[in-house]
Coordinates of C-alpha atoms in Angstrom, one line a residue:
A1 CA 52.7 -68.0 129.2
Y2 CA 54.2 -68.9 125.8
S3 CA 53.5 -72.4 124.6
S4 CA 57.1 -72.3 123.1
Q5 CA 60.2 -70.4 124.0
L6 CA 61.5 -70.5 120.4
D7 CA 60.0 -69.9 117.0
T8 CA 60.6 -72.2 114.0
S9 CA 63.9 -70.5 113.2
G10 CA 65.2 -71.1 116.7
N11 CA 64.9 -67.5 117.7
E12 CA 63.5 -66.4 121.0
N13 CA 59.8 -65.4 121.1
T14 CA 59.4 -61.9 122.4
G15 CA 55.7 -61.5 122.8
V16 CA 54.7 -62.1 119.1
L17 CA 54.1 -65.8 119.2
H18 CA 50.4 -65.4 118.6
E19 CA 51.0 -63.3 115.6
F20 CA 53.6 -65.7 114.3
I21 CA 51.4 -68.7 114.4
D22 CA 48.2 -67.0 113.4
P23 CA 47.8 -67.6 109.6
A24 CA 45.6 -64.5 109.2
S25 CA 48.5 -62.3 110.4
R26 CA 51.3 -63.8 108.3
K27 CA 51.1 -61.0 105.7
N28 CA 52.0 -58.5 108.5
I29 CA 55.1 -60.5 109.5
Y30 CA 56.6 -61.7 106.2
K31 CA 58.0 -59.2 103.8
F32 CA 57.0 -59.9 100.3
K33 CA 58.2 -58.4 97.0
N34 CA 55.4 -56.6 95.3
I35 CA 54.7 -58.1 91.9
V36 CA 52.4 -56.1 89.6
P37 CA 50.6 -58.4 87.2
R38 CA 49.5 -57.6 83.7
D39 CA 45.8 -57.7 82.9
D40 CA 46.1 -61.2 81.4
Q41 CA 47.9 -62.4 84.5
K42 CA 45.6 -61.0 87.1
P43 CA 43.0 -63.9 87.0
V44 CA 45.8 -66.3 88.0
L45 CA 46.1 -64.4 91.3
E46 CA 42.4 -64.7 91.9
Y47 CA 42.7 -68.5 92.1
K48 CA 41.4 -69.9 95.4
S49 CA 41.2 -73.7 95.0
G50 CA 40.5 -76.5 92.6
K51 CA 42.1 -77.3 89.2
L52 CA 43.4 -74.5 87.0
A53 CA 45.2 -74.6 83.6
V54 CA 47.5 -71.7 82.7
P55 CA 48.4 -72.0 79.0
A56 CA 50.8 -69.3 78.0
V57 CA 52.8 -68.0 75.1
P58 CA 56.6 -67.7 75.1
G59 CA 57.7 -64.7 77.2
A60 CA 54.4 -64.4 79.1
G61 CA 56.0 -64.4 82.5
K62 CA 54.9 -67.9 83.6
T63 CA 57.5 -68.3 86.4
T64 CA 56.9 -64.7 87.6
I65 CA 53.1 -65.2 87.9
M66 CA 53.5 -68.6 89.6
Q67 CA 55.8 -66.9 92.1
A68 CA 53.2 -64.2 92.6
L69 CA 50.5 -66.9 93.1
I70 CA 52.6 -68.6 95.8
I71 CA 53.0 -65.3 97.6
E72 CA 49.3 -64.8 97.4
L73 CA 48.6 -68.2 98.8
I74 CA 50.9 -67.6 101.7
K75 CA 49.3 -64.2 102.4
R76 CA 46.0 -66.0 102.7
G77 CA 47.3 -68.3 105.4
T78 CA 48.7 -71.3 103.5
T79 CA 51.8 -72.7 105.3
P80 CA 54.7 -72.4 102.7
G81 CA 55.6 -76.1 103.2
E82 CA 52.1 -77.1 102.1
I83 CA 52.9 -75.8 98.6
L84 CA 54.6 -78.2 96.2
V85 CA 56.1 -76.8 93.0
L86 CA 57.3 -79.3 90.4
T87 CA 59.4 -78.7 87.3
Y88 CA 61.6 -80.8 85.0
M89 CA 65.1 -79.3 85.1
E90 CA 67.3 -78.9 88.1
S91 CA 68.3 -75.4 86.9
A92 CA 64.6 -74.4 86.7
A93 CA 64.0 -75.7 90.2
R94 CA 67.0 -73.7 91.6
N95 CA 65.9 -70.6 89.7
F96 CA 62.4 -70.9 91.1
L97 CA 63.7 -71.4 94.7
D98 CA 66.1 -68.4 94.4
R99 CA 63.2 -66.2 93.2
I100 CA 61.1 -67.2 96.1
K101 CA 63.9 -66.5 98.6
K102 CA 64.5 -63.1 97.1
A103 CA 60.8 -62.2 96.9
C104 CA 60.0 -63.5 100.5
P105 CA 63.2 -62.9 102.6
G106 CA 61.3 -63.2 105.9
L107 CA 60.0 -66.7 105.3
S108 CA 61.0 -69.2 108.1
E109 CA 59.8 -72.0 105.8
L110 CA 59.9 -72.3 102.1
P111 CA 57.6 -74.0 99.6
H112 CA 58.8 -77.5 98.5
I113 CA 60.3 -76.8 95.1
S114 CA 61.7 -79.8 93.3
T115 CA 62.2 -81.6 90.0
I116 CA 59.6 -84.3 89.6
H117 CA 62.4 -86.9 89.5
G118 CA 63.9 -85.5 92.6
L119 CA 60.6 -85.9 94.5
A120 CA 60.2 -89.4 93.1
Y121 CA 63.6 -90.3 94.4
K122 CA 62.9 -88.8 97.9
L123 CA 59.6 -90.7 98.0
I124 CA 61.4 -94.0 97.3
Q125 CA 64.1 -93.3 99.9
D126 CA 61.7 -92.1 102.7
G127 CA 61.2 -94.6 105.4
N128 CA 63.0 -97.3 103.5
N129 CA 60.2 -97.4 101.0
Y130 CA 62.6 -98.9 98.5
S131 CA 62.3 -102.2 100.4
R132 CA 58.7 -102.4 99.3
L133 CA 60.0 -102.5 95.8
G134 CA 62.5 -105.2 96.5
L135 CA 65.5 -102.9 96.3
D136 CA 68.5 -102.8 98.5
A137 CA 69.4 -99.7 100.5
G138 CA 72.4 -98.9 98.3
F139 CA 70.6 -98.5 95.0
T140 CA 71.9 -95.9 92.6
I141 CA 70.5 -93.9 89.7
C142 CA 71.5 -94.9 86.2
D143 CA 72.0 -91.4 84.9
D144 CA 72.2 -90.0 81.4
T145 CA 75.9 -90.8 81.1
Q146 CA 75.6 -94.4 82.2
R147 CA 72.4 -95.3 80.4
P148 CA 73.5 -94.7 76.8
Q149 CA 76.7 -96.9 77.3
I150 CA 74.7 -99.7 78.8
I151 CA 72.2 -99.7 76.0
R152 CA 75.0 -99.4 73.3
D153 CA 76.7 -102.5 74.8
I154 CA 73.5 -104.5 74.8
C155 CA 72.5 -103.3 71.3
L156 CA 75.9 -104.5 69.9
K157 CA 75.3 -107.9 71.4
Y158 CA 71.9 -108.2 69.8
L159 CA 72.5 -106.3 66.5
P160 CA 70.4 -107.9 63.8
F161 CA 72.2 -108.8 60.6
G162 CA 72.3 -105.9 58.2
E163 CA 70.9 -103.3 60.7
D164 CA 72.6 -99.9 61.0
E165 CA 74.3 -99.8 64.4
K166 CA 73.4 -96.1 65.2
K167 CA 69.8 -96.5 64.0
W168 CA 69.4 -99.7 66.1
Y169 CA 70.7 -98.0 69.2
E170 CA 68.4 -95.0 68.8
M171 CA 65.3 -97.1 68.2
N172 CA 66.0 -99.2 71.3
A173 CA 66.8 -96.3 73.5
V174 CA 63.4 -94.8 72.8
A175 CA 61.6 -98.1 72.9
L176 CA 63.0 -99.0 76.3
S177 CA 61.8 -95.8 77.8
R178 CA 58.4 -96.0 76.2
A179 CA 57.9 -99.6 77.3
K180 CA 58.7 -98.7 80.9
I181 CA 56.5 -95.7 81.0
A182 CA 53.6 -97.7 79.5
R183 CA 54.4 -100.4 82.1
V184 CA 54.8 -103.1 79.4
T185 CA 57.0 -105.9 80.8
P186 CA 59.1 -108.4 78.8
E187 CA 56.6 -111.1 80.0
M188 CA 53.7 -109.2 78.4
I189 CA 55.7 -108.9 75.1
Q190 CA 56.5 -112.6 75.3
E191 CA 52.9 -113.5 75.7
Y192 CA 51.8 -111.2 72.8
L193 CA 54.4 -112.9 70.5
Q194 CA 53.0 -116.3 71.2
D195 CA 50.0 -115.4 69.0
N196 CA 51.4 -112.6 66.9
D197 CA 54.3 -112.4 64.4
D198 CA 56.1 -109.1 64.9
Q199 CA 59.7 -109.0 63.9
Q200 CA 60.5 -105.7 65.5
L201 CA 59.2 -106.9 68.9
Q202 CA 61.0 -110.2 68.5
E203 CA 64.3 -108.3 68.0
F204 CA 63.5 -105.8 70.8
L205 CA 62.6 -108.4 73.5
P206 CA 66.1 -109.7 74.2
V207 CA 67.4 -106.2 74.4
Y208 CA 64.7 -105.3 76.9
K209 CA 65.3 -108.4 79.0
E210 CA 69.1 -107.7 79.1
Y211 CA 68.7 -104.1 80.0
I212 CA 66.4 -104.9 83.0
K213 CA 68.8 -107.7 84.0
T214 CA 71.8 -105.4 83.9
L215 CA 70.2 -102.7 86.0
N216 CA 69.0 -105.3 88.6
Q217 CA 72.5 -106.8 88.8
R218 CA 74.0 -103.3 89.4
N219 CA 71.2 -102.4 91.9
M220 CA 70.3 -99.4 89.7
M221 CA 67.1 -97.6 88.5
D222 CA 66.9 -95.3 85.5
Y223 CA 64.8 -92.1 85.4
D224 CA 61.8 -93.9 84.0
D225 CA 62.0 -96.5 86.9
L226 CA 62.0 -93.6 89.4
L227 CA 58.7 -92.3 88.2
V228 CA 57.1 -95.7 87.6
N229 CA 58.2 -97.0 91.0
A230 CA 57.2 -93.8 92.9
T231 CA 53.8 -93.9 91.3
R232 CA 53.4 -97.6 92.2
L233 CA 54.3 -96.9 95.8
L234 CA 51.6 -94.2 96.0
Q235 CA 49.0 -96.5 94.3
E236 CA 49.7 -99.7 96.3
N237 CA 50.5 -98.2 99.8
E238 CA 47.8 -96.3 101.6
D239 CA 50.1 -95.0 104.3
I240 CA 52.6 -93.5 101.8
R241 CA 49.8 -92.1 99.7
E242 CA 48.1 -90.4 102.7
Y243 CA 51.3 -89.0 104.0
Y244 CA 52.1 -87.2 100.7
Q245 CA 48.6 -86.2 100.0
N246 CA 48.2 -84.7 103.5
K247 CA 51.6 -82.9 103.2
F248 CA 50.8 -80.9 100.1
K249 CA 47.6 -78.8 99.9
F250 CA 48.6 -77.1 96.6
V251 CA 50.5 -78.6 93.7
I252 CA 51.9 -76.4 91.0
E253 CA 53.4 -77.9 87.9
D254 CA 55.7 -75.7 85.8
E255 CA 56.4 -76.4 82.2
A256 CA 53.4 -78.8 82.0
Q257 CA 53.9 -79.2 78.3
D258 CA 56.9 -81.4 79.0
S259 CA 55.0 -83.8 81.3
S260 CA 54.7 -87.5 80.4
S261 CA 51.7 -89.7 81.0
I262 CA 53.4 -91.2 84.1
Q263 CA 54.3 -87.8 85.4
Q264 CA 50.7 -86.6 85.0
E265 CA 49.5 -89.7 86.9
F266 CA 52.0 -89.2 89.7
I267 CA 51.0 -85.5 90.1
S268 CA 47.3 -86.4 89.9
I269 CA 47.7 -88.9 92.8
L270 CA 49.6 -86.3 94.9
S271 CA 46.9 -83.7 94.5
A272 CA 43.9 -86.0 94.8
K273 CA 43.0 -85.3 98.4
Y274 CA 42.6 -81.5 98.2
G275 CA 42.1 -81.3 94.5
N276 CA 44.2 -78.1 94.2
L277 CA 46.3 -78.5 91.0
I278 CA 47.7 -75.7 88.9
R279 CA 49.3 -76.7 85.6
C280 CA 51.2 -74.0 83.7
G281 CA 53.0 -74.2 80.4
D282 CA 53.4 -73.3 76.8
V283 CA 51.5 -76.0 75.0
N284 CA 53.0 -74.9 71.6
Q285 CA 56.5 -75.1 72.8
A286 CA 56.5 -78.8 73.5
I287 CA 59.7 -79.6 71.7
T288 CA 60.7 -82.4 74.1
T289 CA 58.1 -84.6 72.5
T290 CA 60.7 -85.2 69.8
F291 CA 63.2 -86.8 72.2
S292 CA 61.3 -87.6 75.4
N293 CA 58.1 -89.2 76.6
A294 CA 56.4 -85.8 76.9
D295 CA 52.6 -86.1 76.4
V296 CA 51.4 -82.7 75.2
R297 CA 47.9 -84.2 74.5
G298 CA 47.5 -84.7 78.3
F299 CA 48.1 -81.0 78.9
K300 CA 45.7 -80.0 76.1
D301 CA 43.0 -82.3 77.6
F302 CA 43.6 -80.7 81.0
I303 CA 43.2 -77.2 79.4
N304 CA 40.0 -78.1 77.7
K305 CA 38.5 -79.9 80.8
Y306 CA 39.2 -77.4 83.6
P307 CA 39.0 -73.7 84.2
K308 CA 41.8 -71.9 82.4
V309 CA 43.6 -68.5 82.3
E310 CA 45.3 -67.8 79.0
M311 CA 48.4 -65.6 79.1
Q312 CA 48.8 -64.2 75.6
S313 CA 51.1 -61.2 76.1
S314 CA 54.7 -61.8 75.2
Q315 CA 57.6 -59.5 76.0
R316 CA 60.2 -61.8 74.4
C317 CA 59.6 -61.7 70.7
A318 CA 60.2 -59.1 68.0
K319 CA 57.2 -58.2 65.8
D320 CA 58.4 -60.4 62.8
I321 CA 58.7 -63.4 65.1
Y322 CA 55.3 -63.2 66.8
E323 CA 53.5 -62.4 63.6
L324 CA 55.1 -65.4 61.8
A325 CA 54.2 -67.7 64.8
N326 CA 50.6 -66.5 64.8
Y327 CA 50.3 -66.9 61.1
L328 CA 51.6 -70.5 61.4
I329 CA 48.9 -71.3 63.9
D330 CA 46.2 -69.9 61.6
W331 CA 47.7 -71.7 58.6
S332 CA 47.8 -75.1 60.4
M333 CA 44.1 -74.8 61.3
Q334 CA 43.1 -74.9 57.6
Y335 CA 44.2 -78.5 57.0
N336 CA 42.9 -81.7 58.5
H337 CA 46.4 -83.2 58.9
T338 CA 47.7 -80.2 60.8
K339 CA 44.6 -78.7 62.5
N340 CA 45.5 -80.3 65.9
A341 CA 49.2 -79.5 65.7
F342 CA 48.9 -76.3 67.8
Y343 CA 46.7 -74.9 70.5
D344 CA 45.0 -71.8 69.3
I345 CA 46.7 -69.2 71.5
K346 CA 48.5 -66.3 69.8
M347 CA 51.2 -63.9 71.0
Q348 CA 50.2 -60.3 71.7
P349 CA 52.9 -57.6 72.0
V350 CA 53.5 -55.7 75.3
E351 CA 53.9 -52.0 74.8
G352 CA 57.6 -51.2 75.1
G353 CA 58.5 -54.7 75.9
N354 CA 59.3 -56.4 72.5

């Protein structure tokens, strides 16, 4: 007798239930797109468990090989829902999900693919977890259209005499985000100023207080709050932490060069139980460090600390481009003030692909 009349898609079982639920036979049921890796990509597909860094040059096929790794994990018996893929742009998450759907049309369950902010929001919402943070059920996100206007209004209110309005706004917009990510509160700044004379901090403090007050009055969180509060929930609540750690056996981070320190902490907690964490990115393409809290040093440290697979073959760049890029890396290594500017990985051409 069947233990169930229906499979997970709601279709009737017709004598294949054992094969359906047997992990070892999943590869015979699901139809997978065959992805042929290059030689420098093959070691990624040999991954079994633990931590793995995948530094890659532009055009190395990072998304494709992560997709192939997911297929490989499912073939070996991992339930798709136990795989978490995190990226930083909604468009990238949608693209990744679409690729998996096309590559694995027979899957009855898909890997969990999300932006890191999307997962943080879900974690805060789940089971009324927001109440543990002192938030009301109707809290909203202060997005990238609302946040600048709120900050501009506050900055105008506290504009120091003789200060350029645009420069003052830009400085505070960055400082507010960095203070939150570093979990520096206005009270901590106030205490520091009791024994230290710092004019910039003295001018920043009322802006910071007013910004927090405004968000609280509107029952809002900005994107930095999402990550800080989600991480706090994991750290301070064993039941929440265990639920998410048990849920995801494999955590894959795409575009790891754009990860901030709080994002890395969040991901580290999520992957702590099983210890299966794959971080993939182009460490020399970390342009978001100029306008975000991206901590490229954290990814470099991860690369140097754990096993790594370097993907150096690029199909994207013409010869003049990759030769100039490789020369720039070599040039930077000659001088003390630039020797740590780049990670020493150089683009190699792919025959017929550049």
